[in-house]
């Protein structure tokens, strides 16, 4: 099934330079299937995974993913601005970053009000000690920078070029992003997809992923440490 789906994506993305085409296929097919396949393993005994090594391995994986996107873009002849690595005027940067962060926190509170509860593995990943909080901030920085670069900066322009539709590109980018959070169960993955859609707004408005990176990083820190204190309590 994965081979057939990869073949279909490969055909649909024929208009892309081959490195971008290869990495887009990987992001749309291989990575989501790997994420879904790991869910049963993560749920067997989440407490068996020490938090500090988990933070470190997750951060390394995120940077490898981002470097892969950068390599595909460079080899494929895409300039930095084409994948959202562009400067933003200070006023717009602050406004979009803070506005997106506020909207993300409202989205999280709404999800909580609707009964979305954290999965066992996510609860286990939340920091409990001062040392873990420092490491978690590093992981949040990695997630904010790398995930926005990959799923907004790289994947949306690639999918828009391949499909000719910005709406299709945004939708599939959000679906993939949500699927990668399958360990949070269906509602948690849907919340992640909604967050992905929200993080797309400043990217489309400014042409830069920097405001989304800042908002994503700040959201993960605020939500993660707040939830971590509640779990500890």
mmCIF file of C-alpha atoms in Angstrom:
data_model
loop_
_atom_site.group_PDB
_atom_site.id
_atom_site.type_symbol
_atom_site.label_atom_id
_atom_site.label_comp_id
_atom_site.label_asym_id
_atom_site.label_seq_id
_atom_site.Cartn_x
_atom_site.Cartn_y
_atom_site.Cartn_z
ATOM 1 C CA UNK A 1 0.000 0.000 0.000
ATOM 2 C CA UNK A 2 2.792 2.398 0.853
ATOM 3 C CA UNK A 3 4.538 1.644 -2.450
ATOM 4 C CA UNK A 4 1.362 2.259 -4.449
ATOM 5 C CA UNK A 5 0.628 5.501 -2.608
ATOM 6 C CA UNK A 6 4.222 6.663 -3.064
ATOM 7 C CA UNK A 7 3.962 5.887 -6.776
ATOM 8 C CA UNK A 8 0.772 7.938 -7.012
ATOM 9 C CA UNK A 9 2.362 10.914 -5.237
ATOM 10 C CA UNK A 10 5.428 10.576 -7.446
ATOM 11 C CA UNK A 11 3.254 10.821 -10.554
ATOM 12 C CA UNK A 12 1.227 13.771 -9.243
ATOM 13 C CA UNK A 13 4.383 15.725 -8.298
ATOM 14 C CA UNK A 14 5.988 15.329 -11.733
ATOM 15 C CA UNK A 15 6.342 19.102 -12.086
ATOM 16 C CA UNK A 16 8.818 19.374 -9.209
ATOM 17 C CA UNK A 17 12.603 19.188 -9.395
ATOM 18 C CA UNK A 18 13.618 15.638 -8.508
ATOM 19 C CA UNK A 19 15.118 16.351 -5.035
ATOM 20 C CA UNK A 20 11.999 18.294 -4.014
ATOM 21 C CA UNK A 21 9.854 15.554 -5.539
ATOM 22 C CA UNK A 22 11.645 12.826 -3.581
ATOM 23 C CA UNK A 23 11.383 14.661 -0.270
ATOM 24 C CA UNK A 24 7.757 15.634 -0.852
ATOM 25 C CA UNK A 25 6.916 11.982 -1.460
ATOM 26 C CA UNK A 26 8.739 11.050 1.728
ATOM 27 C CA UNK A 27 6.832 13.667 3.742
ATOM 28 C CA UNK A 28 3.431 12.727 2.299
ATOM 29 C CA UNK A 29 3.730 8.939 2.438
ATOM 30 C CA UNK A 30 6.647 7.427 4.336
ATOM 31 C CA UNK A 31 6.806 9.756 7.350
ATOM 32 C CA UNK A 32 3.066 9.631 8.224
ATOM 33 C CA UNK A 33 2.997 5.838 7.911
ATOM 34 C CA UNK A 34 6.018 5.571 10.193
ATOM 35 C CA UNK A 35 4.278 7.809 12.733
ATOM 36 C CA UNK A 36 1.090 5.741 12.695
ATOM 37 C CA UNK A 37 3.030 2.466 12.914
ATOM 38 C CA UNK A 38 4.821 3.657 16.066
ATOM 39 C CA UNK A 39 1.612 4.440 17.988
ATOM 40 C CA UNK A 40 1.067 0.908 19.415
ATOM 41 C CA UNK A 41 4.718 0.750 20.498
ATOM 42 C CA UNK A 42 4.468 4.112 22.265
ATOM 43 C CA UNK A 43 1.327 3.069 24.111
ATOM 44 C CA UNK A 44 2.689 -0.221 25.464
ATOM 45 C CA UNK A 45 4.462 1.405 28.405
ATOM 46 C CA UNK A 46 5.134 5.141 27.992
ATOM 47 C CA UNK A 47 6.855 5.368 31.383
ATOM 48 C CA UNK A 48 9.608 3.054 30.111
ATOM 49 C CA UNK A 49 10.915 5.948 27.990
ATOM 50 C CA UNK A 50 13.152 8.282 30.040
ATOM 51 C CA UNK A 51 12.234 11.900 29.316
ATOM 52 C CA UNK A 52 15.711 13.392 28.832
ATOM 53 C CA UNK A 53 16.852 10.883 26.163
ATOM 54 C CA UNK A 54 13.396 11.204 24.595
ATOM 55 C CA UNK A 55 13.817 14.976 24.321
ATOM 56 C CA UNK A 56 17.288 14.591 22.835
ATOM 57 C CA UNK A 57 16.320 11.946 20.265
ATOM 58 C CA UNK A 58 13.212 13.890 19.235
ATOM 59 C CA UNK A 59 15.233 17.080 18.755
ATOM 60 C CA UNK A 60 17.837 15.259 16.657
ATOM 61 C CA UNK A 61 15.106 13.704 14.495
ATOM 62 C CA UNK A 62 13.521 17.131 13.945
ATOM 63 C CA UNK A 63 16.795 18.711 12.842
ATOM 64 C CA UNK A 64 17.514 15.812 10.482
ATOM 65 C CA UNK A 65 14.050 16.323 8.978
ATOM 66 C CA UNK A 66 14.689 20.052 8.546
ATOM 67 C CA UNK A 67 18.156 19.537 7.069
ATOM 68 C CA UNK A 68 16.609 17.109 4.592
ATOM 69 C CA UNK A 69 14.166 19.793 3.478
ATOM 70 C CA UNK A 70 16.962 22.345 3.170
ATOM 71 C CA UNK A 71 19.107 19.938 1.171
ATOM 72 C CA UNK A 72 16.223 19.117 -1.180
ATOM 73 C CA UNK A 73 15.536 22.818 -1.693
ATOM 74 C CA UNK A 74 19.169 23.729 -2.339
ATOM 75 C CA UNK A 75 19.824 20.832 -4.717
ATOM 76 C CA UNK A 76 16.470 21.482 -6.386
ATOM 77 C CA UNK A 77 17.451 25.081 -7.085
ATOM 78 C CA UNK A 78 15.010 26.774 -4.703
ATOM 79 C CA UNK A 79 16.214 30.046 -3.139
ATOM 80 C CA UNK A 80 15.754 30.543 0.627
ATOM 81 C CA UNK A 81 12.836 32.950 0.091
ATOM 82 C CA UNK A 82 10.958 30.234 -1.827
ATOM 83 C CA UNK A 83 10.749 28.127 1.348
ATOM 84 C CA UNK A 84 9.856 30.984 3.660
ATOM 85 C CA UNK A 85 13.338 31.921 4.867
ATOM 86 C CA UNK A 86 12.759 35.617 4.395
ATOM 87 C CA UNK A 87 13.071 38.616 6.749
ATOM 88 C CA UNK A 88 9.951 40.277 8.142
ATOM 89 C CA UNK A 89 9.627 43.918 9.276
ATOM 90 C CA UNK A 90 9.820 44.155 13.056
ATOM 91 C CA UNK A 91 6.252 45.361 13.540
ATOM 92 C CA UNK A 92 4.789 42.596 11.398
ATOM 93 C CA UNK A 93 7.050 40.019 13.036
ATOM 94 C CA UNK A 94 5.922 40.933 16.547
ATOM 95 C CA UNK A 95 2.284 41.313 15.595
ATOM 96 C CA UNK A 96 1.949 38.048 13.712
ATOM 97 C CA UNK A 97 3.987 36.093 16.262
ATOM 98 C CA UNK A 98 1.987 37.307 19.265
ATOM 99 C CA UNK A 99 -1.342 37.111 17.461
ATOM 100 C CA UNK A 100 -0.721 33.552 16.313
ATOM 101 C CA UNK A 101 0.454 32.529 19.773
ATOM 102 C CA UNK A 102 -2.700 33.965 21.351
ATOM 103 C CA UNK A 103 -4.905 32.197 18.806
ATOM 104 C CA UNK A 104 -3.062 28.907 19.397
ATOM 105 C CA UNK A 105 -3.581 29.158 23.151
ATOM 106 C CA UNK A 106 -7.290 29.873 22.621
ATOM 107 C CA UNK A 107 -7.445 26.820 20.368
ATOM 108 C CA UNK A 108 -5.837 24.708 23.104
ATOM 109 C CA UNK A 109 -8.305 25.965 25.724
ATOM 110 C CA UNK A 110 -11.184 25.282 23.368
ATOM 111 C CA UNK A 111 -9.957 21.739 22.836
ATOM 112 C CA UNK A 112 -9.752 21.231 26.581
ATOM 113 C CA UNK A 113 -13.309 22.563 26.977
ATOM 114 C CA UNK A 114 -14.481 20.114 24.305
ATOM 115 C CA UNK A 115 -13.050 17.213 26.272
ATOM 116 C CA UNK A 116 -9.790 16.576 24.420
ATOM 117 C CA UNK A 117 -7.484 14.942 26.944
ATOM 118 C CA UNK A 118 -3.804 14.253 26.562
ATOM 119 C CA UNK A 119 -2.635 10.765 25.627
ATOM 120 C CA UNK A 120 -0.528 8.736 28.055
ATOM 121 C CA UNK A 121 2.647 9.197 26.029
ATOM 122 C CA UNK A 122 2.157 12.967 25.799
ATOM 123 C CA UNK A 123 1.548 13.220 29.543
ATOM 124 C CA UNK A 124 4.735 11.257 30.151
ATOM 125 C CA UNK A 125 6.702 13.573 27.829
ATOM 126 C CA UNK A 126 5.779 16.694 29.822
ATOM 127 C CA UNK A 127 8.643 18.062 31.969
ATOM 128 C CA UNK A 128 8.491 17.659 35.755
ATOM 129 C CA UNK A 129 11.799 19.033 37.062
ATOM 130 C CA UNK A 130 13.768 22.207 36.437
ATOM 131 C CA UNK A 131 16.362 20.313 34.403
ATOM 132 C CA UNK A 132 13.670 18.702 32.294
ATOM 133 C CA UNK A 133 12.010 22.080 31.692
ATOM 134 C CA UNK A 134 15.258 23.504 30.329
ATOM 135 C CA UNK A 135 15.628 20.489 28.017
ATOM 136 C CA UNK A 136 11.965 20.778 27.014
ATOM 137 C CA UNK A 137 12.522 24.403 25.997
ATOM 138 C CA UNK A 138 15.314 23.166 23.716
ATOM 139 C CA UNK A 139 12.969 20.565 22.235
ATOM 140 C CA UNK A 140 10.284 23.222 21.761
ATOM 141 C CA UNK A 141 12.767 25.436 19.915
ATOM 142 C CA UNK A 142 13.660 22.502 17.656
ATOM 143 C CA UNK A 143 9.991 21.770 16.989
ATOM 144 C CA UNK A 144 9.152 25.407 16.287
ATOM 145 C CA UNK A 145 12.006 25.944 13.842
ATOM 146 C CA UNK A 146 12.113 22.552 12.139
ATOM 147 C CA UNK A 147 8.412 21.719 11.840
ATOM 148 C CA UNK A 148 7.544 25.149 10.466
ATOM 149 C CA UNK A 149 10.386 25.011 7.960
ATOM 150 C CA UNK A 150 9.387 21.533 6.778
ATOM 151 C CA UNK A 151 5.590 21.579 6.832
ATOM 152 C CA UNK A 152 4.898 25.216 6.065
ATOM 153 C CA UNK A 153 7.998 26.591 4.371
ATOM 154 C CA UNK A 154 8.914 23.562 2.257
ATOM 155 C CA UNK A 155 5.814 21.388 1.860
ATOM 156 C CA UNK A 156 3.181 24.037 1.092
ATOM 157 C CA UNK A 157 5.087 25.668 -1.810
ATOM 158 C CA UNK A 158 6.020 22.217 -3.162
ATOM 159 C CA UNK A 159 2.430 21.013 -3.076
ATOM 160 C CA UNK A 160 1.122 24.266 -4.533
ATOM 161 C CA UNK A 161 3.546 23.957 -7.447
ATOM 162 C CA UNK A 162 2.620 20.299 -7.997
ATOM 163 C CA UNK A 163 -1.156 20.706 -7.679
ATOM 164 C CA UNK A 164 -1.641 24.264 -8.878
ATOM 165 C CA UNK A 165 -3.836 24.926 -5.849
ATOM 166 C CA UNK A 166 -2.853 26.724 -2.660
ATOM 167 C CA UNK A 167 -5.921 25.349 -0.860
ATOM 168 C CA UNK A 168 -4.919 21.756 -1.667
ATOM 169 C CA UNK A 169 -1.358 22.441 -0.530
ATOM 170 C CA UNK A 170 -2.478 23.931 2.798
ATOM 171 C CA UNK A 171 -4.976 21.132 3.428
ATOM 172 C CA UNK A 172 -2.562 18.272 2.772
ATOM 173 C CA UNK A 173 0.192 19.945 4.764
ATOM 174 C CA UNK A 174 -2.158 20.191 7.759
ATOM 175 C CA UNK A 175 -3.313 16.577 7.357
ATOM 176 C CA UNK A 176 0.261 15.298 7.297
ATOM 177 C CA UNK A 177 1.162 17.452 10.296
ATOM 178 C CA UNK A 178 -1.820 16.123 12.217
ATOM 179 C CA UNK A 179 -1.028 12.518 11.296
ATOM 180 C CA UNK A 180 2.471 12.885 12.720
ATOM 181 C CA UNK A 181 0.761 13.519 16.064
ATOM 182 C CA UNK A 182 -1.204 10.263 15.894
ATOM 183 C CA UNK A 183 0.228 9.289 19.296
ATOM 184 C CA UNK A 184 -2.143 11.922 20.712
ATOM 185 C CA UNK A 185 -5.104 9.863 19.410
ATOM 186 C CA UNK A 186 -7.682 11.072 16.885
ATOM 187 C CA UNK A 187 -8.787 14.207 18.707
ATOM 188 C CA UNK A 188 -5.239 15.205 19.548
ATOM 189 C CA UNK A 189 -4.152 14.673 15.940
ATOM 190 C CA UNK A 190 -7.091 16.800 14.773
ATOM 191 C CA UNK A 191 -6.030 19.508 17.209
ATOM 192 C CA UNK A 192 -2.485 19.354 15.812
ATOM 193 C CA UNK A 193 -3.842 19.634 12.258
ATOM 194 C CA UNK A 194 -5.867 22.692 13.315
ATOM 195 C CA UNK A 195 -2.732 24.167 14.864
ATOM 196 C CA UNK A 196 -0.935 23.534 11.579
ATOM 197 C CA UNK A 197 -3.636 25.448 9.714
ATOM 198 C CA UNK A 198 -3.309 28.289 12.180
ATOM 199 C CA UNK A 199 0.472 28.425 11.774
ATOM 200 C CA UNK A 200 -0.061 28.671 8.011
ATOM 201 C CA UNK A 201 -1.785 32.052 8.302
ATOM 202 C CA UNK A 202 1.279 34.197 9.147
ATOM 203 C CA UNK A 203 3.320 32.279 6.579
ATOM 204 C CA UNK A 204 0.857 33.126 3.808
ATOM 205 C CA UNK A 205 0.441 36.701 5.035
ATOM 206 C CA UNK A 206 4.151 37.546 5.269
ATOM 207 C CA UNK A 207 5.832 35.045 2.949
ATOM 208 C CA UNK A 208 8.081 34.057 5.851
ATOM 209 C CA UNK A 209 8.028 31.128 8.279
ATOM 210 C CA UNK A 210 9.777 33.153 10.987
ATOM 211 C CA UNK A 211 6.578 34.400 12.732
ATOM 212 C CA UNK A 212 5.200 30.843 12.678
ATOM 213 C CA UNK A 213 8.457 29.518 14.128
ATOM 214 C CA UNK A 214 8.334 31.999 16.994
ATOM 215 C CA UNK A 215 4.652 31.387 17.735
ATOM 216 C CA UNK A 216 5.074 27.598 17.541
ATOM 217 C CA UNK A 217 8.071 27.641 19.873
ATOM 218 C CA UNK A 218 6.342 29.895 22.403
ATOM 219 C CA UNK A 219 3.145 27.831 22.271
ATOM 220 C CA UNK A 220 4.990 24.575 22.956
ATOM 221 C CA UNK A 221 6.854 26.130 25.885
ATOM 222 C CA UNK A 222 3.763 27.701 27.476
ATOM 223 C CA UNK A 223 1.457 24.736 26.919
ATOM 224 C CA UNK A 224 4.073 22.092 27.756
ATOM 225 C CA UNK A 225 5.347 23.613 30.974
ATOM 226 C CA UNK A 226 1.832 24.571 32.151
ATOM 227 C CA UNK A 227 0.566 21.056 31.519
ATOM 228 C CA UNK A 228 3.710 19.602 33.083
ATOM 229 C CA UNK A 229 3.050 21.484 36.323
ATOM 230 C CA UNK A 230 -0.564 20.282 36.348
ATOM 231 C CA UNK A 231 0.478 16.674 35.794
ATOM 232 C CA UNK A 232 3.084 16.952 38.544
ATOM 233 C CA UNK A 233 0.475 18.424 40.880
#
